[in-house]
GROMACS .gro file of C-alpha atoms in nm:
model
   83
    1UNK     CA    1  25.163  24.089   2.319
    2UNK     CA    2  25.464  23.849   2.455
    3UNK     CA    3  25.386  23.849   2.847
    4UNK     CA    4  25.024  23.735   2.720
    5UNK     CA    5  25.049  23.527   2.446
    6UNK     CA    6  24.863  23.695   2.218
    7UNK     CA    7  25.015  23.581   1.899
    8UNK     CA    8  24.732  23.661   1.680
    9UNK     CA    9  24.836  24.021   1.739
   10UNK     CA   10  25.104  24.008   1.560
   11UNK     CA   11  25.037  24.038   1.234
   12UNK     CA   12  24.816  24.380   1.275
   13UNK     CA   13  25.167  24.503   1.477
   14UNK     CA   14  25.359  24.415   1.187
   15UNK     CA   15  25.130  24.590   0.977
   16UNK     CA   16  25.106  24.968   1.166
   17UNK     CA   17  25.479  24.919   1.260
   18UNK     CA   18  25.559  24.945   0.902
   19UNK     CA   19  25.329  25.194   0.801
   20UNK     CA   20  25.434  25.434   1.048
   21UNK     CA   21  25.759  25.519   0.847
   22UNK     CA   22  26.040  25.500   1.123
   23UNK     CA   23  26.349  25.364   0.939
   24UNK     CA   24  26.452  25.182   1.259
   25UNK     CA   25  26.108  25.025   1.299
   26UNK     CA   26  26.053  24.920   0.931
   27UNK     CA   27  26.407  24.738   1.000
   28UNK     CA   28  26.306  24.553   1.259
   29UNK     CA   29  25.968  24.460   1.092
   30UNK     CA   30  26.165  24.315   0.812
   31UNK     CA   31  26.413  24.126   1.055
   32UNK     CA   32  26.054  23.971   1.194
   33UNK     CA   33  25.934  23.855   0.885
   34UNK     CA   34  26.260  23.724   0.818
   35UNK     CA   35  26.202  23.449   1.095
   36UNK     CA   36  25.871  23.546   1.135
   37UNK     CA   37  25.769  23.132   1.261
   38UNK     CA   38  26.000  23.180   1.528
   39UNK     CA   39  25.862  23.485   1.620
   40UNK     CA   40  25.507  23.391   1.600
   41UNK     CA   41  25.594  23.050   1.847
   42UNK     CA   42  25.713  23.265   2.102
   43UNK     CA   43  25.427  23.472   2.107
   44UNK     CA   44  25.209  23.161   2.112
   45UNK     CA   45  25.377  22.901   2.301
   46UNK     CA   46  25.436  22.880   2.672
   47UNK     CA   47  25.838  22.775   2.666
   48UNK     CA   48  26.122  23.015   2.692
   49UNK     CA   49  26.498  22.933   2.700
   50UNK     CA   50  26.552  23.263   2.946
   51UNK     CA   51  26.673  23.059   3.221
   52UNK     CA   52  26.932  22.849   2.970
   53UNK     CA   53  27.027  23.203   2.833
   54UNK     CA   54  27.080  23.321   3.196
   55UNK     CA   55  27.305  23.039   3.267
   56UNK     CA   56  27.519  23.124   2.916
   57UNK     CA   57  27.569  23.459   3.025
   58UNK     CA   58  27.692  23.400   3.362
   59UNK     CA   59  27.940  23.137   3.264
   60UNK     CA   60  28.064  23.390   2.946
   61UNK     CA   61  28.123  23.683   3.290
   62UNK     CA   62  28.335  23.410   3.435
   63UNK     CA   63  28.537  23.310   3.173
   64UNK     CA   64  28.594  23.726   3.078
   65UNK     CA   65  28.662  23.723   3.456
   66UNK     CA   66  28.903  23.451   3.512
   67UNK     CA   67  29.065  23.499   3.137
   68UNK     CA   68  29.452  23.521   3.189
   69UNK     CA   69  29.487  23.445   3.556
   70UNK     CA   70  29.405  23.075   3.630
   71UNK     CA   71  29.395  22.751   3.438
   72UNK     CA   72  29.082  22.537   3.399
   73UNK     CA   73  29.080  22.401   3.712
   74UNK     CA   74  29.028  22.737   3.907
   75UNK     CA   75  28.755  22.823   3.615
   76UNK     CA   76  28.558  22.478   3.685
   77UNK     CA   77  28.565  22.565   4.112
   78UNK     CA   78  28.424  22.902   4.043
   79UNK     CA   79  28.164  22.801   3.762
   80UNK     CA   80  28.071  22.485   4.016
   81UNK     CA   81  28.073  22.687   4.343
   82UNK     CA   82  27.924  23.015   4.202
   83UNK     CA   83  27.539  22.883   4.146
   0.00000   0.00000   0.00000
């Protein structure tokens, strides 16, 4: 449903996922239809913030890294030499 864009789908998921009586799975249908617009515009649209998210993580693992051993300016070489 999300590598194709098939949005429409969504609702008929929502609907067998929650009468199938798993606990965990009726959870996460209500977390859905908690933000369901969000969820149904990235099932629709074509943009994804996976590359932003990749960069977040990899500066987060450098900070944990570096975290007690150097001061900024060691932290800014590695984040600007690193990519």
């Amino acid at each position: 449903m999300l590598k194709e864009r098939q949005g429409e789908s969504l609702d008929d998921w929502l609907k067998r996922a929650k009468a199938c009586q798993v606990r965990e799975l009726t959870s996460f249908v209500n977390g859905i239809r908690r933000d369901y617009t969000a969820v149904r515009a990235a099932c629709c649209l074509p943009w994804s913030n996976g590359i932003v998210e990749g960069h977040v993580n990899r500066l987060k693992f450098l900070k944990r890294q570096m975290f007690g051993r150097a001061h900024l300016d060691l932290l800014r070489v590695k984040v600007l030499h690193a990519v």
